[in-house]
DNA sequence: CAGTTAAATGCACGTATGTTCAAGCCCCCC
DNA sequence: GGGGGGCTTGAACATACGTGCATTTAACTG
């Protein structure tokens, strides 16, 4: 690919665009001028100033972060944290009578924001994949952070991803957004034979990925559930045979994180399918410094409740309605 | 000091005020809703939402940062953290060609915001004193936090303070700002005789203060330097005799924290004056959970660089220009 | 060089936002 | 219990902001 002069020209222009945008943003946010004043000062039209401002916000030139006094929380947050003392919860409110797709959108936005806040140079971030993570990837606001690696937590090497690029695209969006590297995990989501998995796990290339996962600074994932309104990919994409699914029921699984299953009490040891799953041991979620669980949708309430019993996260981002449902499950259970 | 009911009431209200403000700010800045939508969703009047938003901005609950591709602030932050992995740095950008007093003002504002964010009910906060801390005290935004104690880190019982009230006033401003208590430290900044210090350190009243310092949840301080443009109080207020000052030079000290001196490599053991100083052992800065060092001004670069070698802080708030200077010192040193 | 397309510009409009002001409320003190 | 001061509240106003649209400008193509 050669760089011809028009492209160079575009590049220069996009630079001056950003420069102008920064200049305008400074005058607007730091000096507190109105768009009109700025237009006069820089001899631009007022609409142009307005457009530069939106550009600055959308492209991450201005970053707006909200410092939550993490001590006292309101309502649902407080109740969640009282019930699960290890947990740092953020409950996102949703409009009355809105659809679950709106909930996901809002929850994803909150999650994207939290990740941007927590991310520091040199961090390794483990990512699961699925509908929720995909939603998060689509609402990220660009910001360059040095030496970050995003590493895929569980395999996706199978037809479903290769046709749609669903998984690959999700993780690449994260990486691109932060000018970071992406480490894919090119193994099957589930192995047919646990022995093959063990063999693969001895391979250098795989061990490299596992190493990155083990030393991750942040993990981000959702919980999966077969009862979700929009069922998790893992249940719909044909990864599992009908007999697998019946085994899941028999063994009392209520959900999964990164395609590793757990029971209603949050335990995951001894579940037969996990020996064939490509996701990490769920103890990892406790070992790492930050593990962010993003959950939205009433159908996921039971799975989330189970994950909470198992302390499978440090932080939780959940929509109001689902949070309510989880707390009610708590009352029933006791 | 008794706590009467109106104070308690104010406390509760200021809490819910901030909590609501955060909630509103989230919906406004993260989710991009209009003030009207927010008013409907939270059942508030629209003007109230608007007021909550301004409150959130003024009180530093929302922080708006501008990532200037030209301006160094972001890059400097990354470089500082790469060079000093233990450090969490915040570099505040300053307008081109502005004076050092503007740098201090901005840096102090960032420090005040950080303190507000980190402060939780029940915390003990150790405070040094000096020009920088005074600047921070003047830009605090009021917020009531329950059961907080501010404790003075090093003595100030001498003529200079009693006339001007400089030190007392600084610490009282912190305390008043958060509806907290202030624990003064009524001993000389420097003892003439180390034996007197040791004797005083056995006194119950002094031990109480030392106890509070040792179990502080947060420390905040700057670094002092005799080369600073606005020299630190300790060097100008006549605390030290000319012979003391020459001893400082001979022993290779380059700066101080809370009137405890350290060398260019960050070490502080064995410096003769420290045996007479009222400030805490600098190991305390590492032992506590949070220690915030606030530095602004080119003259302090050398002292800050030394303090960084000794890992004498967990967090650093520094202006762009000084940060630049510190990193350059690094290059020279190698 | 003219034709076509795409992007950028500024006007004008409708909406969003901040602020003023009068009324209401609570607390305190007389 | 009856005012009075301080603070909070929401209606109404004035200003600021974002965006569709028609027009110009620029760029690429045949």
XYZ file of C-alpha atoms (C1' of nucleotides) in Angstrom:
728
model
C 0.000 0.000 0.000
C 1.520 3.275 -1.077
C 0.815 6.636 0.424
C -0.112 9.121 -2.232
C -0.360 12.834 -1.816
C -4.139 13.186 -1.364
C -3.934 10.787 1.590
C -1.153 12.779 3.119
C -3.286 15.837 2.661
C -6.160 14.144 4.447
C -3.860 13.247 7.251
C -2.704 16.810 7.685
C -6.261 17.996 7.649
C -7.352 15.461 10.215
C -4.495 16.707 12.340
C -5.520 20.319 12.076
C -9.064 19.186 12.759
C -7.980 17.615 16.010
C -5.840 20.603 16.844
C -8.714 22.960 16.338
C -10.945 20.646 18.307
C -8.557 20.654 21.221
C -8.211 24.408 21.075
C -11.962 24.818 21.091
C -12.385 22.287 23.875
C -9.886 24.166 26.000
C -11.708 27.440 25.563
C -15.033 25.792 26.198
C -14.318 23.520 29.147
C -11.344 25.199 30.779
C -12.068 28.852 30.162
C -15.826 28.454 30.192
C -16.484 30.474 27.041
C -19.644 30.016 25.005
C -19.512 28.587 21.521
C -20.316 32.052 20.273
C -17.377 33.688 22.001
C -15.116 30.972 20.677
C -16.433 31.460 17.156
C -15.654 35.160 17.350
C -12.233 34.599 18.849
C -11.129 32.001 16.333
C -13.100 33.472 13.427
C -15.172 30.390 12.832
C -18.898 30.051 12.478
C -20.702 29.070 15.637
C -22.030 25.803 14.189
C -18.492 24.850 13.291
C -17.419 25.365 16.875
C -20.302 23.207 17.980
C -19.272 20.506 15.529
C -15.683 20.646 16.661
C -16.869 20.186 20.205
C -18.906 17.098 19.401
C -15.968 15.741 17.471
C -13.719 16.313 20.462
C -16.105 14.430 22.718
C -16.798 11.524 20.392
C -13.177 10.969 19.513
C -12.058 10.940 23.108
C -10.156 14.213 22.934
C -12.163 15.324 25.928
C -12.564 12.700 28.562
C -15.254 13.180 31.137
C -14.849 11.026 34.166
C -17.111 10.815 37.149
C -15.560 10.255 40.550
C -17.885 8.138 42.563
C -17.450 8.573 46.277
C -17.378 4.817 46.545
C -18.245 4.751 50.192
C -21.919 5.360 50.616
C -24.179 4.227 47.846
C -27.874 4.638 47.246
C -30.666 2.137 47.320
C -29.983 -1.003 45.377
C -26.244 -0.471 45.319
C -26.145 -0.212 49.087
C -28.264 -3.328 49.482
C -26.107 -5.338 47.107
C -22.958 -4.275 48.889
C -24.453 -4.989 52.279
C -25.417 -8.475 51.181
C -22.110 -9.153 49.375
C -19.392 -7.314 51.266
C -16.644 -8.255 48.817
C -18.558 -6.559 46.039
C -18.309 -3.127 44.550
C -21.528 -2.675 42.673
C -22.762 -0.090 40.245
C -26.437 -0.140 39.444
C -27.448 1.702 36.298
C -30.922 3.113 36.264
C -33.194 2.495 33.327
C -36.334 4.300 32.174
C -39.640 2.845 33.265
C -41.112 0.505 30.730
C -38.067 0.412 28.488
C -37.009 -2.730 26.689
C -34.144 -4.992 27.628
C -32.122 -3.751 24.687
C -32.106 -0.314 26.280
C -30.955 -1.806 29.545
C -28.058 -3.540 27.828
C -27.089 -0.375 26.043
C -26.953 1.603 29.256
C -25.202 -1.083 31.212
C -22.644 -1.492 28.464
C -21.983 2.242 28.437
C -21.368 2.254 32.162
C -19.043 -0.718 31.805
C -17.113 0.895 28.973
C -16.660 3.953 31.105
C -15.442 2.010 34.089
C -12.889 0.187 31.978
C -11.567 3.469 30.612
C -11.230 4.740 34.159
C -9.412 1.692 35.468
C -7.133 1.072 32.521
C -3.495 2.078 33.057
C -0.387 1.737 30.942
C 1.012 -1.757 30.861
C -2.195 -3.495 31.878
C -3.242 -6.871 30.597
C -6.984 -7.212 30.275
C -8.776 -10.510 29.947
C -11.964 -10.412 27.902
C -14.743 -12.887 27.545
C -17.052 -12.647 24.570
C -20.768 -12.734 23.963
C -23.665 -10.389 23.433
C -22.877 -8.255 26.432
C -19.188 -7.837 25.691
C -20.039 -7.054 22.114
C -22.358 -4.307 23.302
C -19.609 -2.903 25.504
C -17.152 -2.919 22.623
C -19.513 -0.845 20.539
C -19.867 2.012 23.002
C -16.218 2.504 23.918
C -14.807 6.001 23.610
C -11.339 6.096 22.063
C -8.370 6.693 24.306
C -4.770 5.723 23.759
C -3.145 3.879 26.666
C 0.404 2.600 26.353
C 1.402 -1.065 26.342
C -1.992 -2.595 26.942
C -2.817 -6.122 25.841
C -6.328 -7.497 25.559
C -6.381 -11.242 25.857
C -9.268 -13.490 24.946
C -10.372 -15.621 27.890
C -12.026 -18.512 26.129
C -11.689 -20.063 22.712
C -13.792 -19.246 19.697
C -12.154 -21.192 16.898
C -15.179 -22.588 15.169
C -17.452 -21.967 12.253
C -19.765 -19.526 13.969
C -17.049 -16.987 14.550
C -15.187 -17.527 11.343
C -18.228 -16.670 9.287
C -19.439 -13.736 11.290
C -16.241 -12.515 12.877
C -18.349 -11.891 15.941
C -15.792 -12.730 18.584
C -12.781 -11.443 16.719
C -14.492 -8.184 16.021
C -15.473 -7.640 19.649
C -11.955 -8.023 20.951
C -10.382 -6.066 18.133
C -12.693 -3.175 18.873
C -11.396 -3.084 22.421
C -7.808 -3.208 21.226
C -8.254 -0.567 18.554
C -10.095 1.707 20.930
C -7.172 1.872 23.338
C -4.406 1.580 20.708
C -3.604 -1.740 22.290
C -2.683 -5.239 21.195
C -5.147 -8.101 20.990
C -4.180 -11.645 21.878
C -6.685 -14.044 20.384
C -7.205 -17.531 21.739
C -7.483 -19.795 18.702
C -8.835 -22.927 20.306
C -12.313 -24.440 20.183
C -14.826 -23.103 22.653
C -15.396 -26.648 23.815
C -13.191 -29.586 23.046
C -14.857 -32.846 22.178
C -12.240 -34.759 24.139
C -10.778 -33.458 27.399
C -7.535 -35.208 26.543
C -7.137 -33.037 23.481
C -7.592 -29.994 25.658
C -4.901 -31.181 28.046
C -2.592 -31.771 25.103
C -3.264 -28.333 23.713
C -2.754 -26.779 27.125
C 0.826 -28.060 26.998
C 1.461 -26.298 23.696
C 3.710 -23.267 23.927
C 1.360 -21.006 21.994
C -1.535 -21.848 24.279
C 0.549 -21.549 27.414
C 1.489 -18.058 26.357
C -2.164 -17.087 26.301
C -2.857 -18.830 29.601
C 0.081 -16.970 31.105
C -1.357 -13.644 30.013
C -4.742 -14.589 31.443
C -3.250 -15.631 34.748
C -1.444 -12.323 35.190
C -4.240 -10.133 33.964
C -4.757 -6.827 35.767
C -8.395 -6.612 34.799
C -10.963 -9.142 33.643
C -14.233 -8.236 32.036
C -17.032 -10.663 31.354
C -20.729 -11.241 31.686
C -22.610 -14.252 32.914
C -24.387 -16.562 30.524
C -27.678 -18.266 31.126
C -29.930 -20.548 29.187
C -32.952 -18.761 30.584
C -31.911 -15.312 29.325
C -34.327 -13.498 27.088
C -31.600 -13.114 24.503
C -29.893 -16.432 25.148
C -26.133 -16.385 25.377
C -24.280 -17.218 22.225
C -22.922 -20.352 23.715
C -26.367 -21.865 23.949
C -27.591 -20.863 20.527
C -24.577 -21.197 18.293
C -24.502 -24.943 18.337
C -21.349 -25.325 20.373
C -23.064 -27.836 22.551
C -24.827 -30.989 21.543
C -28.323 -31.766 22.858
C -26.792 -34.378 25.131
C -24.362 -31.792 26.474
C -27.268 -29.556 27.284
C -29.070 -32.276 29.144
C -25.917 -33.028 31.123
C -25.803 -29.379 32.097
C -29.304 -29.611 33.477
C -28.608 -32.857 35.284
C -25.554 -31.446 36.985
C -27.483 -28.422 38.185
C -25.667 -25.676 36.309
C -27.400 -22.324 36.240
C -24.960 -20.225 34.296
C -21.479 -19.717 32.912
C -18.678 -17.207 32.786
C -16.499 -17.406 29.706
C -18.112 -20.769 28.916
C -17.101 -22.232 32.256
C -20.191 -23.384 34.096
C -21.228 -23.036 37.702
C -24.042 -24.213 39.972
C -26.613 -22.229 41.911
C -24.255 -22.018 44.891
C -21.527 -20.577 42.708
C -19.366 -23.699 42.724
C -17.799 -24.876 39.505
C -15.621 -27.789 40.541
C -16.474 -31.193 39.207
C -18.777 -30.164 36.405
C -18.045 -32.539 33.563
C -18.302 -30.004 30.776
C -15.741 -27.712 32.331
C -13.049 -30.281 31.611
C -13.715 -29.654 27.948
C -14.231 -25.895 28.178
C -11.581 -23.458 27.030
C -12.301 -20.775 29.615
C -10.181 -20.171 32.708
C -10.683 -21.720 36.100
C -13.167 -19.436 37.806
C -10.832 -18.982 40.747
C -9.053 -16.567 38.447
C -11.884 -14.090 38.903
C -10.933 -13.806 42.561
C -7.173 -13.916 42.103
C -6.849 -10.956 39.752
C -6.854 -7.403 41.062
C -9.975 -6.298 39.228
C -12.708 -8.435 37.771
C -15.660 -6.663 36.271
C -18.865 -8.523 35.683
C -21.341 -6.828 33.373
C -24.873 -8.119 33.521
C -28.107 -6.945 32.010
C -31.361 -8.713 31.460
C -33.848 -10.387 33.764
C -33.089 -13.797 32.330
C -29.584 -13.516 33.736
C -30.699 -12.829 37.285
C -30.473 -16.442 38.429
C -27.035 -16.910 36.904
C -25.810 -13.659 38.400
C -27.179 -14.633 41.773
C -25.243 -17.866 41.595
C -22.065 -16.098 40.517
C -22.423 -13.791 43.502
C -22.681 -16.775 45.840
C -19.391 -17.951 44.428
C -17.823 -14.491 44.683
C -16.935 -14.739 41.040
C -16.315 -10.996 40.635
C -14.957 -7.954 42.401
C -17.032 -5.413 40.601
C -20.499 -5.661 39.189
C -22.273 -3.450 36.712
C -25.899 -4.323 36.468
C -29.097 -2.674 35.419
C -31.615 -1.602 38.026
C -34.236 -4.184 37.182
C -31.903 -7.145 37.175
C -30.304 -5.956 40.403
C -33.740 -5.859 41.974
C -34.436 -9.380 40.768
C -31.177 -10.697 42.193
C -31.941 -9.254 45.600
C -35.348 -10.853 45.507
C -33.808 -14.211 44.696
C -31.784 -13.696 47.828
C -34.889 -13.323 49.953
C -36.479 -16.410 48.467
C -33.365 -18.486 48.964
C -33.227 -17.750 52.691
C -16.571 19.080 70.812
C -20.121 17.835 70.694
C -22.085 16.846 67.652
C -25.495 18.460 67.631
C -28.479 17.485 65.563
C -28.346 20.157 62.844
C -24.831 18.994 61.961
C -25.978 15.426 61.626
C -28.802 16.552 59.438
C -26.463 18.562 57.236
C -24.307 15.514 56.939
C -27.087 13.340 55.697
C -28.247 15.946 53.266
C -24.834 16.611 51.840
C -24.439 12.896 51.334
C -27.617 12.438 49.412
C -26.814 15.619 47.517
C -23.529 14.239 46.283
C -25.035 10.843 45.628
C -27.817 12.312 43.572
C -25.303 14.502 41.807
C -23.259 11.473 40.811
C -26.328 9.648 39.638
C -27.413 12.604 37.549
C -23.918 13.157 36.184
C -23.783 9.520 35.109
C -27.023 9.786 33.199
C -26.016 13.087 31.666
C -22.398 12.509 30.711
C -22.246 8.743 30.350
C -25.635 7.951 28.933
C -26.098 11.253 27.165
C -29.612 11.935 28.403
C -31.080 15.421 28.522
C -31.789 17.083 31.825
C -35.444 16.661 31.045
C -35.222 12.903 30.578
C -33.280 12.662 33.800
C -35.861 14.710 35.645
C -38.603 12.369 34.449
C -36.654 9.237 35.233
C -35.663 10.275 38.741
C -38.830 12.239 39.423
C -37.118 15.554 40.018
C -37.810 18.929 38.524
C -35.660 19.829 35.566
C -34.075 22.860 37.262
C -33.084 20.634 40.131
C -31.303 18.317 37.739
C -29.534 21.303 36.261
C -28.484 22.438 39.713
C -27.244 18.999 40.628
C -25.168 18.989 37.473
C -23.509 22.286 38.263
C -22.863 21.048 41.752
C -21.260 17.920 40.374
C -19.013 19.975 38.146
C -18.070 22.565 40.737
C -17.336 20.022 43.415
C -15.040 18.002 41.199
C -17.358 14.996 41.025
C -17.081 15.250 37.266
C -13.640 15.830 35.941
C -13.189 16.975 32.381
C -9.793 16.289 30.921
C -8.574 17.341 27.522
C -6.131 15.050 25.777
C -3.977 17.385 23.797
C -1.956 15.424 21.233
C 0.612 18.231 21.390
C 0.338 18.960 25.089
C 2.324 16.577 27.167
C 0.132 15.918 30.183
C -1.062 12.457 29.153
C 2.272 11.307 27.827
C 4.064 12.551 30.905
C 1.680 10.637 33.110
C 2.394 7.438 31.228
C 6.142 8.038 31.311
C 6.124 8.752 35.032
C 4.204 5.592 35.743
C 6.421 3.544 33.476
C 9.515 4.847 35.225
C 8.066 4.505 38.743
C 5.754 1.493 38.715
C 4.672 1.999 42.321
C 3.331 5.414 41.421
C -0.084 6.612 40.457
C 0.542 9.973 38.880
C -1.757 12.741 37.784
C -0.202 15.417 35.637
C -2.221 18.612 35.450
C -1.857 20.625 32.304
C -1.173 24.338 32.527
C -1.717 27.091 29.978
C 1.312 27.976 27.907
C 3.288 30.879 29.278
C 1.419 31.035 32.562
C 3.146 31.856 35.810
C 4.048 29.430 38.565
C 1.243 30.768 40.722
C -1.229 29.530 38.121
C 0.441 26.127 38.129
C 0.082 25.911 41.894
C -3.540 26.939 41.735
C -4.364 24.233 39.198
C -2.336 21.589 40.932
C -3.929 22.434 44.255
C -7.381 22.146 42.708
C -6.597 18.700 41.375
C -5.275 17.685 44.783
C -8.355 18.992 46.539
C -10.566 17.012 44.180
C -8.587 13.858 44.727
C -8.823 14.188 48.477
C -12.568 14.689 48.260
C -12.802 11.555 46.161
C -10.703 9.400 48.449
C -12.044 10.603 51.769
C -14.418 8.219 53.511
C -16.191 8.273 56.843
C -13.922 7.427 59.736
C -10.686 8.279 57.948
C -7.689 9.817 59.666
C -5.788 12.141 57.393
C -2.246 13.296 58.067
C -1.462 16.773 56.779
C 1.820 18.526 56.357
C 1.842 22.281 56.051
C 3.457 24.837 53.815
C 2.700 26.967 50.792
C 1.366 24.087 48.746
C -0.881 22.670 51.438
C -2.154 26.147 52.137
C -3.060 26.504 48.467
C -4.901 23.183 48.574
C -6.812 24.238 51.677
C -8.053 27.339 49.902
C -9.595 25.525 46.936
C -11.427 22.777 48.806
C -15.076 22.349 48.011
C -17.194 21.782 51.109
C -18.486 18.295 51.747
C -19.415 16.754 55.045
C -17.867 13.372 55.805
C -18.545 11.656 59.105
C -15.933 10.995 61.777
C -12.913 12.310 59.945
C -9.848 13.566 61.805
C -7.159 15.690 60.247
C -3.893 15.352 62.083
C -0.926 17.634 61.734
C 2.208 15.723 60.701
C 4.924 18.007 61.963
C 5.118 20.644 64.659
C 4.557 24.327 64.214
C 4.651 25.699 67.730
C 6.768 28.730 67.234
C 6.519 32.434 66.740
C 6.030 32.399 63.001
C 2.786 30.482 63.185
C 1.430 32.078 66.281
C 1.625 35.504 64.724
C 0.263 34.639 61.340
C -1.833 31.604 62.129
C -0.554 30.238 58.851
C -0.286 26.596 59.814
C -3.274 26.507 62.106
C -5.422 28.144 59.494
C -4.430 25.669 56.802
C -5.371 22.648 58.816
C -8.517 24.174 60.210
C -9.697 24.906 56.700
C -9.390 21.222 55.859
C -11.258 20.254 58.984
C -14.032 22.791 58.536
C -14.413 21.886 54.896
C -15.262 18.273 55.690
C -17.023 18.954 59.005
C -14.158 17.081 60.609
C -11.956 17.393 63.653
C -8.459 18.837 63.588
C -5.690 17.447 65.729
C -2.916 20.010 66.006
C 0.626 19.042 66.878
C 1.835 21.631 69.374
C 5.558 20.956 69.368
C 8.393 22.935 67.821
C 9.100 22.323 64.172
C 12.685 21.556 65.126
C 13.913 20.862 68.609
C 17.190 22.408 69.604
C 18.147 19.283 71.488
C 17.274 15.788 70.256
C 17.017 14.655 73.837
C 14.162 17.065 74.426
C 12.407 15.586 71.444
C 12.820 12.076 72.797
C 11.452 13.223 76.108
C 8.467 14.867 74.498
C 7.863 11.793 72.368
C 7.248 9.888 75.595
C 4.550 12.327 76.689
C 1.021 10.998 76.517
C -0.330 13.981 74.576
C 2.370 13.649 71.938
C 2.010 9.898 71.714
C -1.655 10.361 70.977
C -0.797 12.466 67.955
C 1.907 10.051 66.821
C -0.595 7.241 67.143
C -3.037 9.040 64.870
C -0.286 9.691 62.336
C 0.835 6.081 62.349
C -2.663 4.823 61.626
C -3.550 7.460 59.088
C -5.606 6.343 56.105
C -4.379 9.178 53.917
C -1.389 11.459 54.052
C -1.086 14.635 52.051
C 2.058 16.680 51.732
C 4.324 18.424 49.313
C 8.081 18.362 49.046
C 10.177 21.275 50.198
C 13.302 22.541 48.554
C 15.718 25.368 49.163
C 15.936 25.950 45.425
C 12.225 26.513 44.919
C 11.146 29.755 43.336
C 8.876 30.383 46.278
C 11.084 28.820 48.921
C 9.419 26.520 51.379
C 8.393 28.045 54.640
C 10.822 25.948 56.560
C 13.769 27.639 54.903
C 12.550 31.208 55.166
C 10.784 31.379 58.487
C 13.929 31.180 60.546
C 13.334 27.729 61.946
C 16.860 26.789 61.058
C 20.082 28.502 62.013
C 22.695 29.321 59.380
C 24.833 26.508 60.758
C 21.907 24.112 60.391
C 21.588 25.118 56.782
C 25.248 24.488 56.115
C 24.957 21.065 57.745
C 22.087 20.309 55.394
C 24.287 21.092 52.419
C 27.200 19.095 53.779
C 25.072 16.030 54.305
C 23.719 16.215 50.765
C 20.055 16.858 51.464
C 18.023 18.006 48.502
C 14.574 18.323 49.983
C 12.162 17.575 52.788
C 8.723 16.209 53.437
C 7.029 17.554 56.546
C 10.400 19.005 57.624
C 12.075 15.619 57.499
C 14.992 15.742 55.094
C 16.174 13.325 52.446
C 19.082 12.954 50.033
C 19.134 12.823 46.255
C 18.684 9.058 46.323
C 15.607 9.404 48.500
C 17.254 8.102 51.666
C 16.632 9.884 54.948
C 18.355 7.698 57.518
C 21.271 9.178 59.420
C 20.685 12.820 58.616
C 21.564 14.697 61.772
C 18.777 17.256 61.579
C 16.087 14.614 61.360
C 16.825 13.637 64.950
C 15.578 17.076 65.915
C 12.717 17.296 63.411
C 9.124 16.873 64.503
C 7.930 15.208 61.319
C 7.269 11.473 60.965
C 9.754 8.877 59.821
C 9.457 8.905 56.039
C 8.825 5.186 56.014
C 5.316 6.180 57.046
C 4.664 7.429 53.518
C 4.995 3.883 52.280
C 3.240 2.185 55.166
C -0.053 4.051 54.924
C -2.708 3.074 52.419
C -2.706 6.361 50.518
C -0.038 9.010 50.476
C -0.593 11.950 48.185
C 2.300 14.165 47.228
C 1.344 17.506 45.699
C 4.103 19.307 43.872
C 4.165 22.385 41.710
C 7.010 24.607 40.664
C 10.203 24.013 38.758
C 12.333 24.683 41.821
C 10.881 21.585 43.420
C 11.818 19.250 40.583
C 15.071 18.076 42.144
C 13.448 17.443 45.505
C 10.559 15.594 43.880
C 12.953 13.510 41.845
C 14.754 12.499 45.012
C 11.482 11.688 46.777
C 10.532 9.468 43.847
C 13.806 7.567 44.146
C 12.904 6.875 47.760
C 9.319 5.896 46.850
C 8.118 8.448 49.362
C 4.567 8.559 47.951
C 1.859 6.421 46.429
C 0.169 9.154 44.458
C 1.601 12.223 42.863
C -0.133 15.322 41.630
C 2.206 17.517 39.687
C 1.980 20.202 37.060
C 2.991 19.469 33.503
C 6.144 21.569 33.509
C 7.549 20.198 36.733
C 6.751 16.652 35.633
C 8.705 17.277 32.465
C 11.634 18.557 34.496
C 11.610 15.519 36.770
C 11.723 13.142 33.841
C 14.640 15.071 32.393
C 16.492 14.758 35.673
C 15.983 11.043 35.255
C 17.699 11.017 31.912
C 20.615 13.047 33.217
C 21.016 10.847 36.229
C 21.452 7.697 34.133
C -11.982 20.622 -19.001
C -16.598 19.724 -17.790
C -19.449 16.573 -14.968
C -20.391 14.253 -10.945
C -20.012 13.301 -6.202
C -18.751 14.108 -1.719
C -17.605 16.908 1.949
C -17.694 21.235 4.372
C -20.030 25.546 5.425
C -23.288 28.769 7.514
C -28.232 30.124 8.108
C -32.277 29.306 10.630
C -34.961 26.764 13.458
C -36.355 24.005 17.506
C -34.858 22.302 21.567
C -31.844 22.099 25.836
C -29.884 24.535 29.419
C -28.964 27.972 33.116
C -30.904 31.463 35.906
C -34.084 34.632 37.941
C -37.842 35.215 40.948
C -41.755 34.636 43.764
C -43.802 31.298 46.617
C -43.260 27.665 49.997
C -40.946 25.322 53.615
C -38.349 24.422 57.681
C -36.039 25.716 61.602
C -35.087 28.793 65.105
C -35.850 32.235 68.241
C -38.420 35.372 70.486
C -47.609 30.193 68.802
C -46.330 33.716 65.762
C -43.279 35.934 62.986
C -38.567 36.284 60.605
C -34.314 34.590 58.324
C -32.348 31.332 55.461
C -32.860 27.703 51.972
C -35.079 24.981 48.805
C -38.429 24.649 45.109
C -40.459 24.819 40.390
C -42.609 28.119 36.795
C -41.149 31.230 33.371
C -37.801 33.531 30.869
C -33.565 34.328 28.163
C -29.786 32.452 26.316
C -26.973 28.764 24.350
C -26.678 24.700 21.747
C -27.192 21.112 18.100
C -28.847 19.930 13.559
C -31.486 19.752 9.045
C -31.024 21.931 4.866
C -29.693 24.515 0.956
C -25.475 26.275 -0.891
C -20.705 26.498 -1.803
C -16.321 24.475 -2.197
C -13.256 20.979 -3.213
C -11.868 16.577 -5.297
C -11.961 12.915 -8.277
C -13.352 10.990 -13.024
C -14.164 10.347 -17.679
